[in-house]
Amino acid sequence: MASSNAATDQPVVEGDKYRSHMYGEGEKNTKWRLGAPPNYDAVNKLFEEGRTQEWPKGSLEERVQNLVKTWEMEIVHKVDPADYKTINTTNFTISINGGKPVPLEEVGRIGSYNLFLQTPLPPNLRVYDPSLETSQSASQAFLTTFSRGFAVEILQVYSGPPVIAYKFRHWSFMEGPFKGHAPTGELVEFHGIGIFHMDELVRVKRVEFFYDGNELLASLIKGPTTDGSEASTKASGGCPFFHR
């Protein structure tokens, strides 16, 4: 059974503690990227062990946190935008660090990691080059590095619907190699600001993120290179006016 998730009107369906729209009658015909709903047990455990805030049940912060997790799940794991419940698929756009708004079909084509790690740096200075990666290769690279997933928590909510502004933290442990750099086993994290613009049906119609990609990528090249060569001195590029 589903229970109401008031401020954002997102039902919480049993099967995942933090994400809606994965199971139940409304998802029986959903087309999943891997053929079935994703299993978040490992990343949920990482989240519960590493979070710095535990928001009261039913609070605005908890509802926004669950919305963010559900939105991420849908945009990454549902193949057909017609199956999205949290997103206005007609008008949806996303922008990174004040850049050009990217429409939904482009997000699906390039993949979320490649979108979030866009950089103005010339190719020879890039630690990670989104232009050389497909959606699939990017997902595999980060899944290898973060075998338990990449947890997210909401640190603060500045405003509620229709414009939800919040501060977030993403984190995991580098337990696998990344682009020729050995795993360090260390905590890897970054912080940022997210803004969700909601429509009259409380669906996300526009997203803005502000963060510094250096905070993430610099942590992934701290380990020795796997081929014994000198460590990279490349930079990742990032937000010129906000450091996560």
PDB file of C-alpha atoms in Angstrom:
ATOM      1  CA  MET A   1       0.000   0.000   0.000  1.00  0.00           C
ATOM      2  CA  ALA A   2       1.065   3.588  -0.583  1.00  0.00           C
ATOM      3  CA  SER A   3       1.092   6.392   1.936  1.00  0.00           C
ATOM      4  CA  SER A   4       0.905  10.100   1.095  1.00  0.00           C
ATOM      5  CA  ASN A   5       4.080  12.173   0.912  1.00  0.00           C
ATOM      6  CA  ALA A   6       2.301  15.491   1.496  1.00  0.00           C
ATOM      7  CA  ALA A   7       4.270  18.547   0.301  1.00  0.00           C
ATOM      8  CA  THR A   8       5.244  16.965  -2.988  1.00  0.00           C
ATOM      9  CA  ASP A   9       2.249  14.599  -3.219  1.00  0.00           C
ATOM     10  CA  GLN A  10       4.525  11.637  -3.943  1.00  0.00           C
ATOM     11  CA  PRO A  11       3.203   8.265  -2.731  1.00  0.00           C
ATOM     12  CA  VAL A  12       5.737   6.172  -0.828  1.00  0.00           C
ATOM     13  CA  VAL A  13       5.344   2.587  -2.015  1.00  0.00           C
ATOM     14  CA  GLU A  14       6.553  -0.333   0.039  1.00  0.00           C
ATOM     15  CA  GLY A  15       9.600  -1.950  -1.554  1.00  0.00           C
ATOM     16  CA  ASP A  16      11.980   0.976  -1.179  1.00  0.00           C
ATOM     17  CA  LYS A  17      12.142   3.186   1.918  1.00  0.00           C
ATOM     18  CA  TYR A  18      12.944   6.408   0.114  1.00  0.00           C
ATOM     19  CA  ARG A  19      11.756   6.172  -3.493  1.00  0.00           C
ATOM     20  CA  SER A  20       8.256   6.134  -4.941  1.00  0.00           C
ATOM     21  CA  HIS A  21       6.933   4.894  -8.293  1.00  0.00           C
ATOM     22  CA  MET A  22       8.975   1.694  -8.433  1.00  0.00           C
ATOM     23  CA  TYR A  23       6.385  -0.962  -7.593  1.00  0.00           C
ATOM     24  CA  GLY A  24       2.634  -1.468  -7.525  1.00  0.00           C
ATOM     25  CA  GLU A  25      -0.182  -1.257 -10.018  1.00  0.00           C
ATOM     26  CA  GLY A  26       1.004   2.037 -11.482  1.00  0.00           C
ATOM     27  CA  GLU A  27       4.325   0.501 -12.531  1.00  0.00           C
ATOM     28  CA  LYS A  28       3.192  -2.853 -13.919  1.00  0.00           C
ATOM     29  CA  ASN A  29       3.893  -1.754 -17.520  1.00  0.00           C
ATOM     30  CA  THR A  30       6.949   0.388 -16.804  1.00  0.00           C
ATOM     31  CA  LYS A  31       9.923  -0.216 -19.108  1.00  0.00           C
ATOM     32  CA  TRP A  32      13.052  -0.528 -16.950  1.00  0.00           C
ATOM     33  CA  ARG A  33      16.540   0.020 -18.333  1.00  0.00           C
ATOM     34  CA  LEU A  34      17.780  -3.235 -16.770  1.00  0.00           C
ATOM     35  CA  GLY A  35      14.507  -5.131 -17.265  1.00  0.00           C
ATOM     36  CA  ALA A  36      13.304  -4.721 -13.663  1.00  0.00           C
ATOM     37  CA  PRO A  37      13.205  -2.059 -10.938  1.00  0.00           C
ATOM     38  CA  PRO A  38      16.676  -1.267  -9.553  1.00  0.00           C
ATOM     39  CA  ASN A  39      17.727  -2.613  -6.163  1.00  0.00           C
ATOM     40  CA  TYR A  40      18.815   0.180  -3.825  1.00  0.00           C
ATOM     41  CA  ASP A  41      19.584  -1.958  -0.752  1.00  0.00           C
ATOM     42  CA  ALA A  42      23.348  -1.287  -0.838  1.00  0.00           C
ATOM     43  CA  VAL A  43      23.105   2.461  -1.389  1.00  0.00           C
ATOM     44  CA  ASN A  44      20.306   2.762   1.186  1.00  0.00           C
ATOM     45  CA  LYS A  45      22.610   1.118   3.730  1.00  0.00           C
ATOM     46  CA  LEU A  46      25.422   3.496   2.719  1.00  0.00           C
ATOM     47  CA  PHE A  47      23.009   6.407   3.132  1.00  0.00           C
ATOM     48  CA  GLU A  48      21.815   5.318   6.575  1.00  0.00           C
ATOM     49  CA  GLU A  49      25.354   4.743   7.841  1.00  0.00           C
ATOM     50  CA  GLY A  50      26.818   7.963   6.448  1.00  0.00           C
ATOM     51  CA  ARG A  51      24.096  10.607   6.559  1.00  0.00           C
ATOM     52  CA  THR A  52      24.668  13.675   8.696  1.00  0.00           C
ATOM     53  CA  GLN A  53      20.966  14.514   9.065  1.00  0.00           C
ATOM     54  CA  GLU A  54      17.990  12.317   9.930  1.00  0.00           C
ATOM     55  CA  TRP A  55      14.904  14.335   9.159  1.00  0.00           C
ATOM     56  CA  PRO A  56      11.629  13.811  11.063  1.00  0.00           C
ATOM     57  CA  LYS A  57       9.030  11.709   9.270  1.00  0.00           C
ATOM     58  CA  GLY A  58       6.745  13.934   7.241  1.00  0.00           C
ATOM     59  CA  SER A  59       8.975  17.018   7.475  1.00  0.00           C
ATOM     60  CA  LEU A  60       9.554  19.186   4.401  1.00  0.00           C
ATOM     61  CA  GLU A  61      13.207  18.100   4.388  1.00  0.00           C
ATOM     62  CA  GLU A  62      12.307  14.409   4.351  1.00  0.00           C
ATOM     63  CA  ARG A  63       9.734  14.892   1.588  1.00  0.00           C
ATOM     64  CA  VAL A  64      12.181  16.854  -0.561  1.00  0.00           C
ATOM     65  CA  GLN A  65      14.874  14.218   0.032  1.00  0.00           C
ATOM     66  CA  ASN A  66      12.527  11.452  -1.107  1.00  0.00           C
ATOM     67  CA  LEU A  67      11.497  13.497  -4.143  1.00  0.00           C
ATOM     68  CA  VAL A  68      15.127  13.998  -5.172  1.00  0.00           C
ATOM     69  CA  LYS A  69      15.840  10.272  -4.811  1.00  0.00           C
ATOM     70  CA  THR A  70      12.717   9.349  -6.790  1.00  0.00           C
ATOM     71  CA  TRP A  71      13.471  11.886  -9.514  1.00  0.00           C
ATOM     72  CA  GLU A  72      17.023  10.510  -9.884  1.00  0.00           C
ATOM     73  CA  MET A  73      15.684   6.951 -10.022  1.00  0.00           C
ATOM     74  CA  GLU A  74      13.183   7.736 -12.760  1.00  0.00           C
ATOM     75  CA  ILE A  75      15.525   9.700 -14.998  1.00  0.00           C
ATOM     76  CA  VAL A  76      18.272   7.047 -14.745  1.00  0.00           C
ATOM     77  CA  HIS A  77      16.321   3.774 -14.724  1.00  0.00           C
ATOM     78  CA  LYS A  78      13.065   4.293 -16.640  1.00  0.00           C
ATOM     79  CA  VAL A  79      13.461   3.942 -20.393  1.00  0.00           C
ATOM     80  CA  ASP A  80      10.232   5.581 -21.545  1.00  0.00           C
ATOM     81  CA  PRO A  81       9.538   9.158 -20.385  1.00  0.00           C
ATOM     82  CA  ALA A  82       5.831   8.268 -20.512  1.00  0.00           C
ATOM     83  CA  ASP A  83       6.486   6.231 -17.345  1.00  0.00           C
ATOM     84  CA  TYR A  84       7.851   9.213 -15.386  1.00  0.00           C
ATOM     85  CA  LYS A  85       5.603  10.298 -12.522  1.00  0.00           C
ATOM     86  CA  THR A  86       7.707  13.087 -10.984  1.00  0.00           C
ATOM     87  CA  ILE A  87       8.665  14.886 -14.213  1.00  0.00           C
ATOM     88  CA  ASN A  88       6.786  17.145 -16.622  1.00  0.00           C
ATOM     89  CA  THR A  89       8.134  15.511 -19.766  1.00  0.00           C
ATOM     90  CA  THR A  90       6.724  18.168 -22.112  1.00  0.00           C
ATOM     91  CA  ASN A  91       8.639  21.120 -20.744  1.00  0.00           C
ATOM     92  CA  PHE A  92      11.454  19.597 -18.697  1.00  0.00           C
ATOM     93  CA  THR A  93      14.964  21.090 -18.854  1.00  0.00           C
ATOM     94  CA  ILE A  94      18.046  20.850 -16.668  1.00  0.00           C
ATOM     95  CA  SER A  95      20.993  23.231 -16.420  1.00  0.00           C
ATOM     96  CA  ILE A  96      24.376  22.890 -14.741  1.00  0.00           C
ATOM     97  CA  ASN A  97      26.154  25.866 -13.180  1.00  0.00           C
ATOM     98  CA  GLY A  98      24.110  28.406 -15.111  1.00  0.00           C
ATOM     99  CA  GLY A  99      24.739  26.730 -18.468  1.00  0.00           C
ATOM    100  CA  LYS A 100      22.367  26.202 -21.371  1.00  0.00           C
ATOM    101  CA  PRO A 101      19.156  24.336 -20.426  1.00  0.00           C
ATOM    102  CA  VAL A 102      19.254  20.747 -21.688  1.00  0.00           C
ATOM    103  CA  PRO A 103      15.957  19.109 -22.760  1.00  0.00           C
ATOM    104  CA  LEU A 104      14.862  15.713 -21.512  1.00  0.00           C
ATOM    105  CA  GLU A 105      15.667  13.808 -24.710  1.00  0.00           C
ATOM    106  CA  GLU A 106      19.253  15.098 -24.620  1.00  0.00           C
ATOM    107  CA  VAL A 107      19.630  14.028 -20.980  1.00  0.00           C
ATOM    108  CA  GLY A 108      18.573  10.529 -21.983  1.00  0.00           C
ATOM    109  CA  ARG A 109      21.022  10.457 -24.879  1.00  0.00           C
ATOM    110  CA  ILE A 110      24.182  11.613 -23.097  1.00  0.00           C
ATOM    111  CA  GLY A 111      23.443  10.180 -19.636  1.00  0.00           C
ATOM    112  CA  SER A 112      23.359  11.841 -16.238  1.00  0.00           C
ATOM    113  CA  TYR A 113      27.060  11.443 -15.358  1.00  0.00           C
ATOM    114  CA  ASN A 114      28.141  13.004 -18.642  1.00  0.00           C
ATOM    115  CA  LEU A 115      25.692  15.839 -18.157  1.00  0.00           C
ATOM    116  CA  PHE A 116      26.801  16.578 -14.601  1.00  0.00           C
ATOM    117  CA  LEU A 117      30.522  16.471 -15.465  1.00  0.00           C
ATOM    118  CA  GLN A 118      30.478  18.838 -18.438  1.00  0.00           C
ATOM    119  CA  THR A 119      33.554  21.065 -18.365  1.00  0.00           C
ATOM    120  CA  PRO A 120      34.841  24.093 -20.299  1.00  0.00           C
ATOM    121  CA  LEU A 121      38.433  22.830 -20.036  1.00  0.00           C
ATOM    122  CA  PRO A 122      40.271  21.793 -23.224  1.00  0.00           C
ATOM    123  CA  PRO A 123      40.345  18.014 -23.740  1.00  0.00           C
ATOM    124  CA  ASN A 124      44.041  17.630 -22.867  1.00  0.00           C
ATOM    125  CA  LEU A 125      43.368  18.958 -19.341  1.00  0.00           C
ATOM    126  CA  ARG A 126      40.359  16.814 -18.521  1.00  0.00           C
ATOM    127  CA  VAL A 127      40.482  14.075 -15.905  1.00  0.00           C
ATOM    128  CA  TYR A 128      37.152  12.839 -17.230  1.00  0.00           C
ATOM    129  CA  ASP A 129      36.025  13.766 -20.737  1.00  0.00           C
ATOM    130  CA  PRO A 130      32.236  13.470 -21.200  1.00  0.00           C
ATOM    131  CA  SER A 131      32.594  13.924 -24.950  1.00  0.00           C
ATOM    132  CA  LEU A 132      34.410  10.568 -25.167  1.00  0.00           C
ATOM    133  CA  GLU A 133      31.908   8.646 -23.047  1.00  0.00           C
ATOM    134  CA  THR A 134      28.531   7.112 -23.806  1.00  0.00           C
ATOM    135  CA  SER A 135      25.768   6.942 -21.244  1.00  0.00           C
ATOM    136  CA  GLN A 136      26.596   3.253 -20.762  1.00  0.00           C
ATOM    137  CA  SER A 137      30.370   3.659 -20.448  1.00  0.00           C
ATOM    138  CA  ALA A 138      29.958   6.502 -17.953  1.00  0.00           C
ATOM    139  CA  SER A 139      27.581   4.493 -15.777  1.00  0.00           C
ATOM    140  CA  GLN A 140      29.939   1.510 -15.842  1.00  0.00           C
ATOM    141  CA  ALA A 141      32.953   3.648 -14.908  1.00  0.00           C
ATOM    142  CA  PHE A 142      31.284   5.067 -11.815  1.00  0.00           C
ATOM    143  CA  LEU A 143      29.619   1.776 -10.859  1.00  0.00           C
ATOM    144  CA  THR A 144      33.094   0.210 -10.877  1.00  0.00           C
ATOM    145  CA  THR A 145      34.481   3.011  -8.708  1.00  0.00           C
ATOM    146  CA  PHE A 146      31.498   3.219  -6.332  1.00  0.00           C
ATOM    147  CA  SER A 147      30.423  -0.398  -5.984  1.00  0.00           C
ATOM    148  CA  ARG A 148      27.894   0.453  -3.258  1.00  0.00           C
ATOM    149  CA  GLY A 149      26.384   3.314  -5.214  1.00  0.00           C
ATOM    150  CA  PHE A 150      26.494   7.075  -4.699  1.00  0.00           C
ATOM    151  CA  ALA A 151      24.347   8.196  -1.765  1.00  0.00           C
ATOM    152  CA  VAL A 152      22.616  11.570  -1.551  1.00  0.00           C
ATOM    153  CA  GLU A 153      21.174  13.478   1.380  1.00  0.00           C
ATOM    154  CA  ILE A 154      19.484  16.843   1.755  1.00  0.00           C
ATOM    155  CA  LEU A 155      21.360  19.102   4.159  1.00  0.00           C
ATOM    156  CA  GLN A 156      18.993  22.067   4.097  1.00  0.00           C
ATOM    157  CA  VAL A 157      15.786  23.133   2.353  1.00  0.00           C
ATOM    158  CA  TYR A 158      15.559  26.857   1.670  1.00  0.00           C
ATOM    159  CA  SER A 159      12.067  26.922   0.145  1.00  0.00           C
ATOM    160  CA  GLY A 160       9.182  24.571  -0.602  1.00  0.00           C
ATOM    161  CA  PRO A 161       7.022  24.173  -3.722  1.00  0.00           C
ATOM    162  CA  PRO A 162       6.539  25.574  -6.289  1.00  0.00           C
ATOM    163  CA  VAL A 163      10.286  26.422  -6.267  1.00  0.00           C
ATOM    164  CA  ILE A 164      12.192  23.960  -4.086  1.00  0.00           C
ATOM    165  CA  ALA A 165      15.717  25.125  -3.305  1.00  0.00           C
ATOM    166  CA  TYR A 166      17.983  22.858  -1.293  1.00  0.00           C
ATOM    167  CA  LYS A 167      21.561  22.020  -0.389  1.00  0.00           C
ATOM    168  CA  PHE A 168      22.673  18.425  -0.996  1.00  0.00           C
ATOM    169  CA  ARG A 169      25.579  16.122  -0.304  1.00  0.00           C
ATOM    170  CA  HIS A 170      26.607  13.142  -2.468  1.00  0.00           C
ATOM    171  CA  TRP A 171      29.100  10.583  -1.160  1.00  0.00           C
ATOM    172  CA  SER A 172      30.529   7.086  -1.427  1.00  0.00           C
ATOM    173  CA  PHE A 173      33.837   5.257  -0.931  1.00  0.00           C
ATOM    174  CA  MET A 174      36.350   4.759  -3.739  1.00  0.00           C
ATOM    175  CA  GLU A 175      36.443   0.967  -3.680  1.00  0.00           C
ATOM    176  CA  GLY A 176      37.266   0.454  -7.355  1.00  0.00           C
ATOM    177  CA  PRO A 177      39.634   2.045  -9.910  1.00  0.00           C
ATOM    178  CA  PHE A 178      38.776   5.183 -11.858  1.00  0.00           C
ATOM    179  CA  LYS A 179      40.290   6.010 -15.243  1.00  0.00           C
ATOM    180  CA  GLY A 180      43.621   4.354 -14.531  1.00  0.00           C
ATOM    181  CA  HIS A 181      43.845   5.368 -10.870  1.00  0.00           C
ATOM    182  CA  ALA A 182      43.866   2.738  -8.139  1.00  0.00           C
ATOM    183  CA  PRO A 183      41.141   2.736  -5.482  1.00  0.00           C
ATOM    184  CA  THR A 184      41.956   4.516  -2.230  1.00  0.00           C
ATOM    185  CA  GLY A 185      39.093   3.184  -0.108  1.00  0.00           C
ATOM    186  CA  GLU A 186      38.569   6.760   1.068  1.00  0.00           C
ATOM    187  CA  LEU A 187      35.378   8.747   1.441  1.00  0.00           C
ATOM    188  CA  VAL A 188      34.564  10.747  -1.707  1.00  0.00           C
ATOM    189  CA  GLU A 189      31.966  13.490  -1.422  1.00  0.00           C
ATOM    190  CA  PHE A 190      30.767  16.749  -2.899  1.00  0.00           C
ATOM    191  CA  HIS A 191      28.144  19.345  -2.055  1.00  0.00           C
ATOM    192  CA  GLY A 192      25.892  21.533  -4.155  1.00  0.00           C
ATOM    193  CA  ILE A 193      22.694  23.488  -4.526  1.00  0.00           C
ATOM    194  CA  GLY A 194      19.669  22.137  -6.376  1.00  0.00           C
ATOM    195  CA  ILE A 195      16.563  24.042  -7.484  1.00  0.00           C
ATOM    196  CA  PHE A 196      13.437  22.173  -8.591  1.00  0.00           C
ATOM    197  CA  HIS A 197      10.778  24.247 -10.353  1.00  0.00           C
ATOM    198  CA  MET A 198       7.432  22.437 -10.019  1.00  0.00           C
ATOM    199  CA  ASP A 199       4.333  22.665 -12.222  1.00  0.00           C
ATOM    200  CA  GLU A 200       0.715  22.885 -11.062  1.00  0.00           C
ATOM    201  CA  LEU A 201       0.592  19.075 -10.770  1.00  0.00           C
ATOM    202  CA  VAL A 202       3.675  19.124  -8.525  1.00  0.00           C
ATOM    203  CA  ARG A 203       5.916  17.591 -11.178  1.00  0.00           C
ATOM    204  CA  VAL A 204       9.461  18.780 -11.831  1.00  0.00           C
ATOM    205  CA  LYS A 205       9.535  20.971 -14.936  1.00  0.00           C
ATOM    206  CA  ARG A 206      12.941  22.612 -14.590  1.00  0.00           C
ATOM    207  CA  VAL A 207      16.076  21.735 -12.619  1.00  0.00           C
ATOM    208  CA  GLU A 208      19.127  23.858 -11.856  1.00  0.00           C
ATOM    209  CA  PHE A 209      22.266  22.506 -10.188  1.00  0.00           C
ATOM    210  CA  PHE A 210      25.273  24.461  -8.944  1.00  0.00           C
ATOM    211  CA  TYR A 211      28.461  22.699  -7.824  1.00  0.00           C
ATOM    212  CA  ASP A 212      32.178  22.296  -8.498  1.00  0.00           C
ATOM    213  CA  GLY A 213      33.184  19.130 -10.352  1.00  0.00           C
ATOM    214  CA  ASN A 214      36.706  19.408  -8.943  1.00  0.00           C
ATOM    215  CA  GLU A 215      35.439  18.414  -5.523  1.00  0.00           C
ATOM    216  CA  LEU A 216      34.424  15.001  -6.868  1.00  0.00           C
ATOM    217  CA  LEU A 217      37.046  14.265  -9.519  1.00  0.00           C
ATOM    218  CA  ALA A 218      40.082  15.437  -7.545  1.00  0.00           C
ATOM    219  CA  SER A 219      39.320  12.749  -4.973  1.00  0.00           C
ATOM    220  CA  LEU A 220      39.268  10.065  -7.661  1.00  0.00           C
ATOM    221  CA  ILE A 221      42.819  10.668  -8.918  1.00  0.00           C
ATOM    222  CA  LYS A 222      44.572  10.697  -5.544  1.00  0.00           C
ATOM    223  CA  GLY A 223      45.582   7.058  -5.780  1.00  0.00           C
ATOM    224  CA  PRO A 224      48.583   5.809  -7.774  1.00  0.00           C
ATOM    225  CA  THR A 225      48.108   5.073 -11.446  1.00  0.00           C
ATOM    226  CA  THR A 226      47.483   1.427 -12.178  1.00  0.00           C
ATOM    227  CA  ASP A 227      50.128   1.339 -14.924  1.00  0.00           C
ATOM    228  CA  GLY A 228      52.879   2.881 -12.775  1.00  0.00           C
ATOM    229  CA  SER A 229      53.021   6.163 -14.685  1.00  0.00           C
ATOM    230  CA  GLU A 230      53.067   9.556 -13.011  1.00  0.00           C
ATOM    231  CA  ALA A 231      49.871  10.753 -11.401  1.00  0.00           C
ATOM    232  CA  SER A 232      47.686  13.030 -13.493  1.00  0.00           C
ATOM    233  CA  THR A 233      47.909  16.775 -13.026  1.00  0.00           C
ATOM    234  CA  LYS A 234      44.766  17.387 -15.038  1.00  0.00           C
ATOM    235  CA  ALA A 235      41.828  19.260 -13.595  1.00  0.00           C
ATOM    236  CA  SER A 236      38.135  18.627 -13.940  1.00  0.00           C
ATOM    237  CA  GLY A 237      36.762  22.098 -14.341  1.00  0.00           C
ATOM    238  CA  GLY A 238      33.734  23.205 -12.419  1.00  0.00           C
ATOM    239  CA  CYS A 239      31.465  25.954 -11.340  1.00  0.00           C
ATOM    240  CA  PRO A 240      33.234  29.325 -11.467  1.00  0.00           C
ATOM    241  CA  PHE A 241      31.094  30.876  -8.744  1.00  0.00           C
ATOM    242  CA  PHE A 242      30.079  28.140  -6.319  1.00  0.00           C
ATOM    243  CA  HIS A 243      32.253  25.581  -4.567  1.00  0.00           C
ATOM    244  CA  ARG A 244      30.209  22.579  -3.432  1.00  0.00           C
TER     245      ARG A 244
END
